[in-house]
Amino acid sequence: MDACYSQGHFIASGPKEPRTGGVILAKGMTRIELESLIKEDPFHRAGVAHYEITEFTPVKHAQGFERYI
């Protein structure tokens, strides 16, 4: 994960409430690139994590958030 943050691909991550998993906000990657990254994740390879990719197009954002979209 640290590499994805340093490359600017991940914006934020953390656990869901209740603790039924987590969320990662990513940008600057194609869906294929993200799917390839997921395949390399140790939790995915061990079969203990399932990922669901939800793409969206932000049309409105808070001031100061421009650099993240």
XYZ file of C-alpha atoms in Angstrom:
69
model
C 0.000 0.000 0.000
C 2.805 2.410 0.809
C 4.081 2.224 -2.768
C 0.635 3.106 -4.125
C 0.432 6.095 -1.774
C 3.901 7.320 -2.740
C 3.039 6.954 -6.450
C -0.107 9.038 -5.910
C -2.532 6.224 -6.761
C -4.143 5.848 -3.327
C -5.858 8.823 -1.722
C -7.209 7.304 1.499
C -7.885 3.927 3.080
C -9.325 2.510 6.253
C -11.749 0.098 7.892
C -15.509 0.224 7.430
C -17.889 0.611 10.372
C -18.980 -1.928 11.361
C -15.745 -3.853 10.717
C -16.938 -5.793 7.674
C -13.965 -4.852 5.535
C -12.295 -1.689 4.330
C -12.293 0.974 1.657
C -9.483 2.302 -0.539
C -9.928 5.436 -2.651
C -7.684 5.249 -5.706
C -7.046 7.489 -8.698
C -4.770 7.706 -11.684
C -5.031 4.047 -12.693
C -7.042 2.198 -15.259
C -9.361 -0.540 -14.089
C -6.984 -3.118 -15.607
C -4.039 -1.653 -13.664
C -6.035 -1.762 -10.435
C -7.129 -5.348 -11.069
C -3.477 -6.323 -11.653
C -2.498 -4.632 -8.395
C -5.208 -6.517 -6.511
C -3.958 -9.837 -7.889
C -0.569 -9.139 -6.259
C -2.039 -8.342 -2.834
C -0.999 -11.014 -0.285
C -4.510 -11.102 1.235
C -6.046 -11.711 -2.184
C -3.480 -14.393 -3.028
C -4.191 -16.161 0.264
C -7.922 -16.084 -0.466
C -8.779 -14.092 2.663
C -9.822 -10.854 0.952
C -12.401 -10.099 -1.729
C -12.261 -6.840 -3.656
C -15.120 -5.026 -5.337
C -14.163 -2.163 -7.619
C -16.682 0.668 -7.891
C -15.815 3.313 -10.460
C -17.371 6.755 -10.325
C -16.993 10.141 -11.966
C -16.933 12.988 -9.456
C -18.988 15.923 -10.701
C -18.869 17.996 -7.519
C -16.262 18.256 -4.774
C -15.286 20.293 -1.743
C -12.919 23.215 -2.214
C -9.308 22.064 -1.939
C -10.076 18.581 -3.230
C -9.122 19.363 -6.850
C -5.757 17.609 -6.690
C -7.416 14.319 -5.759
C -9.724 14.040 -8.752
